[in-house]
mmCIF file of C-alpha atoms and ligand atoms in Angstrom:
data_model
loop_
_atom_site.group_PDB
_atom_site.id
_atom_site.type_symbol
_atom_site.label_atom_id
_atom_site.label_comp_id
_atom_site.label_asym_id
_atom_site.label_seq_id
_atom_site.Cartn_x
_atom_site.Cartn_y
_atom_site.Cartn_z
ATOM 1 C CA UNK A 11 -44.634 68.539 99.409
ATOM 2 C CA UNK A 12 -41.499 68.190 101.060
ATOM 3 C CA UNK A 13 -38.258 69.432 100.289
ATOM 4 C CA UNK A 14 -36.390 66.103 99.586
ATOM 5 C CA UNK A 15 -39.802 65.593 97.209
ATOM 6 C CA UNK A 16 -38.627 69.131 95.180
ATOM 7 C CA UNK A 17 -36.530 69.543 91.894
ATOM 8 C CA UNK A 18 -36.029 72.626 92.059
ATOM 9 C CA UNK A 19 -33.362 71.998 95.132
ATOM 10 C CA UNK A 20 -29.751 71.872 93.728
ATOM 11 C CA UNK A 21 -28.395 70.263 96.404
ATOM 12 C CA UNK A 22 -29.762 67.317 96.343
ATOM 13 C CA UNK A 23 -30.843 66.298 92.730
ATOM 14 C CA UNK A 24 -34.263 63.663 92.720
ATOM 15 C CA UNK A 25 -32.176 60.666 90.932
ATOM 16 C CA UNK A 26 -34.297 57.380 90.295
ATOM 17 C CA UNK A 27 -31.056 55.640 88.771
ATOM 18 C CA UNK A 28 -33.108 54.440 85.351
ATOM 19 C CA UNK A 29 -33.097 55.999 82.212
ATOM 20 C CA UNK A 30 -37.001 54.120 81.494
ATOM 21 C CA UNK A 31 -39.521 52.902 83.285
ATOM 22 C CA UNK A 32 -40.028 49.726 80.888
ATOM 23 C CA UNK A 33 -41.440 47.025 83.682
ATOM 24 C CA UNK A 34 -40.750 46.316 87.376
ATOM 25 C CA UNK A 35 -38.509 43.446 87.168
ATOM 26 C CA UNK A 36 -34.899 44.391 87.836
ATOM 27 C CA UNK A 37 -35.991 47.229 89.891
ATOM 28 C CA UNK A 38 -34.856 47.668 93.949
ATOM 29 C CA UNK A 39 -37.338 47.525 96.877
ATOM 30 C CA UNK A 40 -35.911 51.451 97.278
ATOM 31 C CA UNK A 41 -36.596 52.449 94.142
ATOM 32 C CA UNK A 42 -40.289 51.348 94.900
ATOM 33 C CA UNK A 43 -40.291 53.136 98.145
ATOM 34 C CA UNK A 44 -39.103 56.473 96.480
ATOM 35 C CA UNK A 45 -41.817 56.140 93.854
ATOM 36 C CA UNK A 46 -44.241 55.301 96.214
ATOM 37 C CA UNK A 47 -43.394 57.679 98.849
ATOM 38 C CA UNK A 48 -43.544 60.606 96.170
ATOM 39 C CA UNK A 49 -47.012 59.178 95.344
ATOM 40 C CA UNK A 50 -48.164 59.403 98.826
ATOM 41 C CA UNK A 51 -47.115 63.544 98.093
ATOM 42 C CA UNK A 52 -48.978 63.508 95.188
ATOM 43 C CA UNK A 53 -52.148 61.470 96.985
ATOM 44 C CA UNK A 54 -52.401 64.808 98.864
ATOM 45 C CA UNK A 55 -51.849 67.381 96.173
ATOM 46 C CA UNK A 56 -54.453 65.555 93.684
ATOM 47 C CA UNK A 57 -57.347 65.778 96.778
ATOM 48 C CA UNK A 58 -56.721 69.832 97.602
ATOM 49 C CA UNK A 59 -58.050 72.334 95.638
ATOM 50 C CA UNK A 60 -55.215 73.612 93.804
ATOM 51 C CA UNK A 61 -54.439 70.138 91.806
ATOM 52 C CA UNK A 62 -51.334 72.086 89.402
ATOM 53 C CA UNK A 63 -47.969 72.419 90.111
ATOM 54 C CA UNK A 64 -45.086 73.887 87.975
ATOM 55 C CA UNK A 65 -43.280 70.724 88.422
ATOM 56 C CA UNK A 66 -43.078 69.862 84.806
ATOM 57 C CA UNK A 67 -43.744 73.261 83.090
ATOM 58 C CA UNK A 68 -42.474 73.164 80.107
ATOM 59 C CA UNK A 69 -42.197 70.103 78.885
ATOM 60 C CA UNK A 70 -44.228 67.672 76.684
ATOM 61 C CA UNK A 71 -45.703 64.727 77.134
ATOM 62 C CA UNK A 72 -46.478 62.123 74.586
ATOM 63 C CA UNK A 73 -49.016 59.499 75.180
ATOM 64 C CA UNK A 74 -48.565 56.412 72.403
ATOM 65 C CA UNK A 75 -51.050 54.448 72.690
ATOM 66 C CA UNK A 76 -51.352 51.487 69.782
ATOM 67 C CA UNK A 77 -53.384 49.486 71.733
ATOM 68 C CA UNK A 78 -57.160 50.893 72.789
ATOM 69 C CA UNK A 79 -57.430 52.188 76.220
ATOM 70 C CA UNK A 80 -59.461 54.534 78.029
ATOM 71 C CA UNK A 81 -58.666 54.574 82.203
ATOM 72 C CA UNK A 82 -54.890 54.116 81.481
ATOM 73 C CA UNK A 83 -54.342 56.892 78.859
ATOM 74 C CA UNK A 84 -56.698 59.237 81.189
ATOM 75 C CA UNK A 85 -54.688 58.442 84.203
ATOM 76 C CA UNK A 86 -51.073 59.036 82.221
ATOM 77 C CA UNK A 87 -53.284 62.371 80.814
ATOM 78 C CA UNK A 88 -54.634 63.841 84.479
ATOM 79 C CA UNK A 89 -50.953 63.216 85.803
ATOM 80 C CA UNK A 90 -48.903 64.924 83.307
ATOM 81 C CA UNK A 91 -51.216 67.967 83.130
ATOM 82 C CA UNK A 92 -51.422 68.089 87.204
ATOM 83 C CA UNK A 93 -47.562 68.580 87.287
ATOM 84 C CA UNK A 94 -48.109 71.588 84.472
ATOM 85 C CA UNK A 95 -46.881 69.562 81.495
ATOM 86 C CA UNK A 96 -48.577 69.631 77.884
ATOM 87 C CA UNK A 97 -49.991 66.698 76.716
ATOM 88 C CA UNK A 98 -50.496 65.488 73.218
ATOM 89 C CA UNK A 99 -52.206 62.355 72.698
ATOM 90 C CA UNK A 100 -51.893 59.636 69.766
ATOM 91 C CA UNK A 101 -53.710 56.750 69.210
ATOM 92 C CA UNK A 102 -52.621 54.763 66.527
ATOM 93 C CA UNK A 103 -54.665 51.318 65.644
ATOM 94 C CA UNK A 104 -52.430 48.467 66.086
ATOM 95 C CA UNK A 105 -54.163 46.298 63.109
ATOM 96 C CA UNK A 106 -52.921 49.242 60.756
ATOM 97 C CA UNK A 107 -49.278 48.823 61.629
ATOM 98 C CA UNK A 108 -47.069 47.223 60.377
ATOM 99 C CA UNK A 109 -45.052 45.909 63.300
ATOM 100 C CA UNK A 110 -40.680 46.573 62.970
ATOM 101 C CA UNK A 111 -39.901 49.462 60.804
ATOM 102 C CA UNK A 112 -43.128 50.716 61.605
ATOM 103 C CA UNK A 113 -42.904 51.090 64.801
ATOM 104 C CA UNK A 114 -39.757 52.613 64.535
ATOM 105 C CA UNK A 115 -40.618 55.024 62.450
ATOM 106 C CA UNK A 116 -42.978 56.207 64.769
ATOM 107 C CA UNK A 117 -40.375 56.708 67.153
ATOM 108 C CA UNK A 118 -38.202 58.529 65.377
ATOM 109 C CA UNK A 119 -40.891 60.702 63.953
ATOM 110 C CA UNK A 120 -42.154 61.438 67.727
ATOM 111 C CA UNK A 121 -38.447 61.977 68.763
ATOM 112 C CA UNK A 122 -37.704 64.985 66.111
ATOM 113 C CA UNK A 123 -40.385 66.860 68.404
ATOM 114 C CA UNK A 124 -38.375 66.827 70.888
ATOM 115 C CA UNK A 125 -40.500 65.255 73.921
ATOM 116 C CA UNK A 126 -39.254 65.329 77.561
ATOM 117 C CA UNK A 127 -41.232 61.907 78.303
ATOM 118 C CA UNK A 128 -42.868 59.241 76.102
ATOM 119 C CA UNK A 129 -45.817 57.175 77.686
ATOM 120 C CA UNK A 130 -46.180 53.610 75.694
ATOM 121 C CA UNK A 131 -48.784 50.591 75.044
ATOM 122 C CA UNK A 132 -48.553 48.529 72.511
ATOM 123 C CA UNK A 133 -50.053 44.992 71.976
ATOM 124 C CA UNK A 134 -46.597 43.167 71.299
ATOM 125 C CA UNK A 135 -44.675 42.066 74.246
ATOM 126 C CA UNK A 136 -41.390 43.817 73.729
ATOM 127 C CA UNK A 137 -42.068 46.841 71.558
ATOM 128 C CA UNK A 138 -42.279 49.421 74.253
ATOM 129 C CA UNK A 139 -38.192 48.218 74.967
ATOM 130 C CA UNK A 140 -37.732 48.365 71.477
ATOM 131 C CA UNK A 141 -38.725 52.341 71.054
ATOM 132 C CA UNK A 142 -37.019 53.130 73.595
ATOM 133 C CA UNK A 143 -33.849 52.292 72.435
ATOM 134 C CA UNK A 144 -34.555 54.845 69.839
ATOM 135 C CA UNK A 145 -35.439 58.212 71.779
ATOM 136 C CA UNK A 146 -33.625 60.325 73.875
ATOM 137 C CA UNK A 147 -36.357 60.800 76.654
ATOM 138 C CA UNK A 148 -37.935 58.590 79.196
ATOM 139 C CA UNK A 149 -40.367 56.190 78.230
ATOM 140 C CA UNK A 150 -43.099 54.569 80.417
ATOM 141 C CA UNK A 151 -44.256 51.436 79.519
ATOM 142 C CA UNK A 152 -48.043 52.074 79.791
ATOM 143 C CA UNK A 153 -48.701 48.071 78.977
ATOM 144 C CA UNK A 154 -46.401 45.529 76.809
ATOM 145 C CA UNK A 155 -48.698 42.526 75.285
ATOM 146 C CA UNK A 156 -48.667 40.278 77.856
ATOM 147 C CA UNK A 157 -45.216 41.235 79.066
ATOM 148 C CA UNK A 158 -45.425 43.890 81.955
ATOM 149 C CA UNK A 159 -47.542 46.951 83.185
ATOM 150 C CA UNK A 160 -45.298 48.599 85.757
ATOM 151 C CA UNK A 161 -47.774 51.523 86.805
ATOM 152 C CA UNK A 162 -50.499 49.474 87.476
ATOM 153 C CA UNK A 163 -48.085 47.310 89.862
ATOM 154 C CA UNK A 164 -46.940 50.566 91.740
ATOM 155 C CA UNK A 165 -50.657 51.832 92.015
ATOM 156 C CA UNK A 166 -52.080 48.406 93.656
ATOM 157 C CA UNK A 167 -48.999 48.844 95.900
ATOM 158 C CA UNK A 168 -49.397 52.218 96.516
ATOM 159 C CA UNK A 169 -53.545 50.996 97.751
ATOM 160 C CA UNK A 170 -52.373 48.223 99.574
ATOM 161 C CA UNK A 171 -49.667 50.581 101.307
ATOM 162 C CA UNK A 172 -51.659 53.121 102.346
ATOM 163 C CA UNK A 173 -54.530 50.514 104.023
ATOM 164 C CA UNK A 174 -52.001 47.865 105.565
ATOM 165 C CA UNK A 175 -48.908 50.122 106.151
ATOM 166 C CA UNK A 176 -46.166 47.790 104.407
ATOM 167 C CA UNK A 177 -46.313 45.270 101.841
ATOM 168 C CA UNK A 178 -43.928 42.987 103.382
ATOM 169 C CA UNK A 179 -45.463 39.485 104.975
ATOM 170 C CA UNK A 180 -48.734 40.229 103.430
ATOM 171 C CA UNK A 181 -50.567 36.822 101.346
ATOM 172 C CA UNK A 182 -51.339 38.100 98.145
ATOM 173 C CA UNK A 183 -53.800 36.195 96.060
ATOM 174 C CA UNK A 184 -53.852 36.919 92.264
ATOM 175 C CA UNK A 185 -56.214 35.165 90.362
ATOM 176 C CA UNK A 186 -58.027 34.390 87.137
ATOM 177 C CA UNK A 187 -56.460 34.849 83.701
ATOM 178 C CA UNK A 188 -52.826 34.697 84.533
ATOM 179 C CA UNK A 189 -51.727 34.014 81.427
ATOM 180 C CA UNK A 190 -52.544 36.547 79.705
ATOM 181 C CA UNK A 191 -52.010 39.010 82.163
ATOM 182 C CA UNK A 192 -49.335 42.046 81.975
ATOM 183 C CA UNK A 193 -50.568 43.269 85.525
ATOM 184 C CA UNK A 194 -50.413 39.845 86.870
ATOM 185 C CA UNK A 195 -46.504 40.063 85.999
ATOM 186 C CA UNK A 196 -45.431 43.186 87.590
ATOM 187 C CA UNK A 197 -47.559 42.584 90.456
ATOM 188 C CA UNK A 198 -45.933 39.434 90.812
ATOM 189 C CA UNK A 199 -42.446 40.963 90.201
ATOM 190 C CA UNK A 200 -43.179 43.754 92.801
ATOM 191 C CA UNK A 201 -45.082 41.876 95.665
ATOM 192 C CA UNK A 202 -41.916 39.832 95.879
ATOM 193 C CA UNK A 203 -39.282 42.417 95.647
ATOM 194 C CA UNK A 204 -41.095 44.131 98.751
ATOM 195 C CA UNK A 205 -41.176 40.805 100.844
ATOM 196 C CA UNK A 206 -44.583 40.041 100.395
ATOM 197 C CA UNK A 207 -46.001 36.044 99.547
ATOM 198 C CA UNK A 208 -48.133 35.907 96.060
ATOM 199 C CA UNK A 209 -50.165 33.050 95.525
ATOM 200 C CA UNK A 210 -51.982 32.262 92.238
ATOM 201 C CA UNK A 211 -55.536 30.855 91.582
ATOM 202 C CA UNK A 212 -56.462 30.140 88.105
ATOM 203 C CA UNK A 213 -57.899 27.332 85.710
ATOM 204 C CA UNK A 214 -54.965 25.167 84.635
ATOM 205 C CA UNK A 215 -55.585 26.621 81.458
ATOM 206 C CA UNK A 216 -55.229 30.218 82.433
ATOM 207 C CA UNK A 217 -52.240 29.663 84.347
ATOM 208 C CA UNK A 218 -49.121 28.914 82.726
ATOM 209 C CA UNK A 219 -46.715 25.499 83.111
ATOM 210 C CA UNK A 220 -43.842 27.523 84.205
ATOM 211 C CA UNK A 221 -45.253 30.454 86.375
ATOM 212 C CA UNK A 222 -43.936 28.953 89.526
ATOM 213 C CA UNK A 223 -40.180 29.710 88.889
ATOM 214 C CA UNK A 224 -41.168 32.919 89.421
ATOM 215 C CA UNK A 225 -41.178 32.120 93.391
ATOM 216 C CA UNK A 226 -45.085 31.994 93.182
ATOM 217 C CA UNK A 227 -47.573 29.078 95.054
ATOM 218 C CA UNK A 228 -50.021 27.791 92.490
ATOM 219 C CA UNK A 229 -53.358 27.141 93.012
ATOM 220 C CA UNK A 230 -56.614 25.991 90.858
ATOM 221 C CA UNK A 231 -59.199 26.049 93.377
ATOM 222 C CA UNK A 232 -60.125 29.197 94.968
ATOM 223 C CA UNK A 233 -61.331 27.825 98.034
ATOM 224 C CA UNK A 234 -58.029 26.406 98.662
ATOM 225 C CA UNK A 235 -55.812 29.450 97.705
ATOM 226 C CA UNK A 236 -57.898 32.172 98.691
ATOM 227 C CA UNK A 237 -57.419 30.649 102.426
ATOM 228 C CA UNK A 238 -55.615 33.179 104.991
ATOM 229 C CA UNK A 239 -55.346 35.602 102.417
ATOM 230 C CA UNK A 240 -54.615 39.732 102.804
ATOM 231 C CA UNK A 241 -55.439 40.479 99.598
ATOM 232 C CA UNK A 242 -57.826 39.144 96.723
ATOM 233 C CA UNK A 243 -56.567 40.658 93.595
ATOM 234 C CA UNK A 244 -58.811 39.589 90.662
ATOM 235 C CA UNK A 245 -58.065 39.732 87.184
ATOM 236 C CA UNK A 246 -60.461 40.565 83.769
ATOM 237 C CA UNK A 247 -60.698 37.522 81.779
ATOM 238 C CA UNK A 248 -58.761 38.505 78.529
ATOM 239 C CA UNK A 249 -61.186 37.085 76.034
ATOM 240 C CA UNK A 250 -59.419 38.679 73.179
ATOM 241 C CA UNK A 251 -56.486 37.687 73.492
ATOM 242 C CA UNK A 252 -57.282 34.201 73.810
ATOM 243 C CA UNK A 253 -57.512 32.761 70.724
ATOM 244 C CA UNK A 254 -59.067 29.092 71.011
ATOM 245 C CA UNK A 255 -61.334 27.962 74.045
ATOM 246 C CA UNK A 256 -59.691 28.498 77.715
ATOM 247 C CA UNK A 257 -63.038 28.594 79.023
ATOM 248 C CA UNK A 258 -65.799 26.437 78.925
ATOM 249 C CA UNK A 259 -68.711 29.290 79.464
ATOM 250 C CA UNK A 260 -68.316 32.542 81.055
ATOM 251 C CA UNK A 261 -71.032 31.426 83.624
ATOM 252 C CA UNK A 262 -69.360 28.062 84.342
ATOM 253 C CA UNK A 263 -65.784 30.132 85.366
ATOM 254 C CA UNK A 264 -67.525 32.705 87.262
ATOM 255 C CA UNK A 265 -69.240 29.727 89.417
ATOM 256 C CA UNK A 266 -65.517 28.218 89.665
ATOM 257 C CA UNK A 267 -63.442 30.980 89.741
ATOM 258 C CA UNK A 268 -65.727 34.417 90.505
ATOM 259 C CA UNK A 269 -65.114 35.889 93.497
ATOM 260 C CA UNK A 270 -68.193 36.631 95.946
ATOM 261 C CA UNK A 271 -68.845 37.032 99.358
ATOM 262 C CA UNK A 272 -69.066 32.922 100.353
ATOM 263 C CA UNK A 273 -65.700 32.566 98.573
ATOM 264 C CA UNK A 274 -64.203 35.707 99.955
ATOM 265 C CA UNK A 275 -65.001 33.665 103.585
ATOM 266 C CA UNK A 276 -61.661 31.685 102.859
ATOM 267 C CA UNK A 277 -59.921 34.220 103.331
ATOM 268 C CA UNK A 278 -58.954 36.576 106.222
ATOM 269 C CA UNK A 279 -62.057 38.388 107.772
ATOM 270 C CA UNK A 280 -60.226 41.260 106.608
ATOM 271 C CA UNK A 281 -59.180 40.507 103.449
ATOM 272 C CA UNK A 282 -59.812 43.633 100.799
ATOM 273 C CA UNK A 283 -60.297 43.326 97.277
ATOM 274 C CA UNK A 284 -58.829 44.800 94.248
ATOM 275 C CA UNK A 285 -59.240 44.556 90.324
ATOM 276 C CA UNK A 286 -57.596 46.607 87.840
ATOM 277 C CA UNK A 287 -60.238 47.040 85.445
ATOM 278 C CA UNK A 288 -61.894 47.359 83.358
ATOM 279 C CA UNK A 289 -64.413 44.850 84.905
ATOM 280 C CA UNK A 290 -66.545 42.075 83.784
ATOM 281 C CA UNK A 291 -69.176 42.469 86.616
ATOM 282 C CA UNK A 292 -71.186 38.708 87.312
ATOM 283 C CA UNK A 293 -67.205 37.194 85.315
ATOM 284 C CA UNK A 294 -64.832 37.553 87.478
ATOM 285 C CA UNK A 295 -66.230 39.423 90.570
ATOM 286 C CA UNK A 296 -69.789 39.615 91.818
ATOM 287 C CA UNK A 297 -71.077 43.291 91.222
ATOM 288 C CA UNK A 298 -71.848 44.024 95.044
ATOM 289 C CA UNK A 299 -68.683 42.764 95.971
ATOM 290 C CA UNK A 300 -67.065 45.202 93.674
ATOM 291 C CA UNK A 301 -68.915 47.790 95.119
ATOM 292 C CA UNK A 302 -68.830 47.396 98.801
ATOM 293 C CA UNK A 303 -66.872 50.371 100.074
ATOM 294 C CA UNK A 304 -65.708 48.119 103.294
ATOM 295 C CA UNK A 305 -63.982 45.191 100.995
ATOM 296 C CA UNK A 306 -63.167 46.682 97.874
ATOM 297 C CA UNK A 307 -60.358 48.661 97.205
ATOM 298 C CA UNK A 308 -61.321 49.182 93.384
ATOM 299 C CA UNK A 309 -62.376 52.772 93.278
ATOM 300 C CA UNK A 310 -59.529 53.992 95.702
ATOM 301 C CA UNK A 311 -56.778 51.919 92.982
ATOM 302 C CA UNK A 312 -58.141 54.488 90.455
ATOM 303 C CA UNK A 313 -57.396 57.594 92.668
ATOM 304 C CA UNK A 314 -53.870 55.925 93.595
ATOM 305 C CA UNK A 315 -52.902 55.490 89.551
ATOM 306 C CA UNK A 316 -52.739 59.516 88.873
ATOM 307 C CA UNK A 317 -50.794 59.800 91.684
ATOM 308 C CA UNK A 318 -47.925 56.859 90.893
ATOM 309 C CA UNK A 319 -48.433 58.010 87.490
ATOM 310 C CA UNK A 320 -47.657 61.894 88.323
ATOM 311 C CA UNK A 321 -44.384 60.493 90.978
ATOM 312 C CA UNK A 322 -43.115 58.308 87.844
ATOM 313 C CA UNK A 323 -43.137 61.488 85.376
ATOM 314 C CA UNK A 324 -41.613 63.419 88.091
ATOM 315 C CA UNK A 325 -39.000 61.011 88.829
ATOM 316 C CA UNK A 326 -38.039 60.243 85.408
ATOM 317 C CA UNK A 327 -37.963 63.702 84.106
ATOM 318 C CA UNK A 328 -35.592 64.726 87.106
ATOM 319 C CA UNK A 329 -33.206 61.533 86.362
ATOM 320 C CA UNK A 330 -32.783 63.020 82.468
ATOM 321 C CA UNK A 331 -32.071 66.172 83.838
ATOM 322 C CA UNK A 332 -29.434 65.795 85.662
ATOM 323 C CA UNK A 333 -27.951 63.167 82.948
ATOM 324 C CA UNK A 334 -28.383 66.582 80.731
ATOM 325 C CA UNK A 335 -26.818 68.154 83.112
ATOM 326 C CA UNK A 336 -23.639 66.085 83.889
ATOM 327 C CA UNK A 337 -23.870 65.189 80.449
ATOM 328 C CA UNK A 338 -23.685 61.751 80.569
ATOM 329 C CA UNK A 339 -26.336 61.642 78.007
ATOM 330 C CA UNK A 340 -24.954 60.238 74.689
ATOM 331 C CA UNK A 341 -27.828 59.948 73.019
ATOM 332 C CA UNK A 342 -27.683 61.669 69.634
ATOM 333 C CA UNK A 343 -30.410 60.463 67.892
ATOM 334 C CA UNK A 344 -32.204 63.349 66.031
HETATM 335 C C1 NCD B 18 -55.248 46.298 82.407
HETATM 336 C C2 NCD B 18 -54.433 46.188 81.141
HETATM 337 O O1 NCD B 18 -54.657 46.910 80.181
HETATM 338 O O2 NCD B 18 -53.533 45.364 81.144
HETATM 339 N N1 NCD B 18 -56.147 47.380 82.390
HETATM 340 C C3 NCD B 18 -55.757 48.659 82.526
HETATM 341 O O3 NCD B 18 -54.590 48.990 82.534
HETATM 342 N N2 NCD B 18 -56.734 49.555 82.680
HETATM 343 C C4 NCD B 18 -55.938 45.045 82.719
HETATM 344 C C5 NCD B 18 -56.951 44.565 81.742
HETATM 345 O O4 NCD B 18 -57.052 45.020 80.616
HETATM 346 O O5 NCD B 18 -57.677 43.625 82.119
#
C-alpha cells in the first residue's frame, strides 16, 4: 500500500466526491482511475499471506440482498472482512415483500443499527436509489433490476486494465441478452467514459430499439460484430426475467449467438474473453472456451471483484468520514 492509498494520513484525506455508489453513469473517468488504482493495491494485498488490514476496523457492514445471489454477496462478504470490518448478512426473498413501504421499512430498520456501509440488490430497477435516500451511510448498489451493476463494471475494467494496460481505444464487444442486462449497462456506461468503443451483438429481440443513443454500434450477427474485436464480453441469457418467448430454443441461440473458437476467429487473434457469471456452459459460451486459461479472462474477473469491491468500501467509508468530520453531513435520520 502506498501512502496516498492510506486513511489514516491527515493530510491528505481519500475523498471519492460521492456520497453512494448507486451505478456508473454520471461518474468521471478519474473517479474510475482512483477506484481502480486502489484495486490494483488491493490485487496485491488479497494474493500475500496476510489478506487483513485494519482499514475498516470497526465498522459494520450490511449486505441486503432481496434478490438471490451467491458470487456477488461472497465477493461484497471476502472484501469487507479483508479490510477488518464485521459483516452481517440478510437475505430477504423478494416475492415476500411488499415493494414501497416495505422496502423502506427495511431501511430504516437497518439504519437504527447504525451501519458505516450498506451493500444493495434488489430486483426492481430503482430501489437501491430509493433506500438510499433514507440512510445516513454509503450504499453500494450490488445490482438494480435491470438498471445498473456498478461493481461488476469496475471489476471487468479492472481485468481488462491489468492485461491491456488502458481501456481507452480498445473494441469492446458485449453480447447476448442486452436487454435484460444490469452489467451490460454499466459496462456500457464505463467503457465509454474511459474512451473505449462498445459494440453490441444480440438477437433483435434481446437488444433493445433505443440502445444506440447510448453512443453504442449495434449488431445482430456475431460474425459481423465480433470482427477486429479486443474484447468478447458475453452475457448469461436471463431466462427469468424474460417473461414470453425471446428465444426460439436454447440450442438454436447458442448456434447463432454462442461464442466458440470458429466465431472467436472474427475477432482479433488476441482477443480475450470475459463473462460475468454465473454461466450457462454449451448457452452462451462453449465450455472449453470458458476454460482456456490463454483466452478467457473469467476466473481472473472473479479475483479482480474482491479487490474493486474492498477499494469501493474503502473509498466510500473515507468520503463519509471526512463529511463527519467537516460536518457537512445533514443527515438526521434516526
Ligand atoms: C450478474 C447479475 O447478477 O447481474 N451476475 C453477478 O453479478 N454475479 C449477471 C447475471 O446474473 O447474469
Amino acid at each position: 500500500m502506498t501512502d496516498t492509498h492510506s486513511s489514516s494520513n491527515p493530510a491528505s484525506p481519500l475523498r471519492f466526491g460521492e456520497p453512494h455508489l448507486l451505478g456508473i453513469e454520471g461518474l468521471k473517468a478519474p473517479q474510475i482511475n482512483q477506484l481502480l488504482d486502489l484495486a490494483d493495491d488491493y490485487v496485491e494485498q488479497s494474493r500475500s499471506t496476510s489478506k487483513k488490514s485494519d482499514v475498516l476496523q470497526g465498522k459494520t457492514v450490511i449486505n441486503l440482498f432481496f434478490e438471490n445471489s451467491t458470487r456477488t454477496r461472497t465477493s461484497f462478504e471476502a472484501a469487507a472482512k479483508r479490510l477488518g470490518a464485521d459483516v452481517i448478512n440478510m437475505t430477504v426473498a423478494s416475492s415476500s415483500i411488499k415493494k414501497g413501504e416495505t422496502l423502506i421499512d427495511t431501511a430504516m430498520t437497518l439504519n437504527a443499527m447504525h451501519p458505516d456501509a450498506l451493500v444493495v440488490r434488489h430486483s426492481d430497477s430503482g430501489a437501491v436509489k430509493l433506500l438510499s435516500e433514507k440512510v445516513n451511510c454509503p450504499v453500494l448498489n450490488a445490482g438494480d433490476g435491470s438498471h445498473e451493476h456498478p461493481t461488476q463494471a469496475l471489476l471487468d475494467a479492472l481485468t481488462i486494465r491489468r492485461r491491456r494496460g488502458a481501456l481507452q481505444n480498445l473494441r469492446v464487444a458485449i453480447c447476448g441478452d442486452i436487454a435484460h442486462s444490469r452489467v451490460a449497462r454499466s459496462n456500457i456506461h464505463l467503457l465509454s467514459i474511459m474512451g473505449a468503443t462498445v459494440r453490441l451483438i444480440a438477437p433483435p429481440t434481446l437488444l433493445p430499439s433505443k440502445i444506440d443513443r447510448m453512443g453504442v454500434q449495434t449488431f445482430t450477427r456475431m460474425e459481423e460484430g465480433l470482427q477486429d474485436c479486443d474484447i468478447v464480453m458475453m452475457l448469461r441469457l436471463q431466462l427469468e426475467r424474460m417473461q414470453g418467448s425471446f428465444v426460439p430454443s436454447v440450442r438454436e441461440y447458442f448456434h447463432f449467438y454462442g461464442l466458440d473458437a470458429t466465431k472467436l476467429a472474427a475477432a482479433r487473434p488476441d482477443a480475450l474473453v470475459m463473462h460475468p457469471g454465473p454461466m450457462n456452459r454449451g448457452v452462451e459460451i462453449d465450455s472449453e472456451l470458458a476454460d482456456d486459461i490463454d483466452r478467457s479472462l473469467i476466473r481472473r474477473q472473479v479475483e479482480m471483484g474482491v479487490a474493486v469491491r474492498m477499494a469501493c468500501l474503502h473509498l466510500l467509508c473515507a468520503e463519509w468520514d471526512a463529511r463527519r468530520e467537516e460536518g457537512s453531513l445533514d443527515l438526521e435520520l434516526v
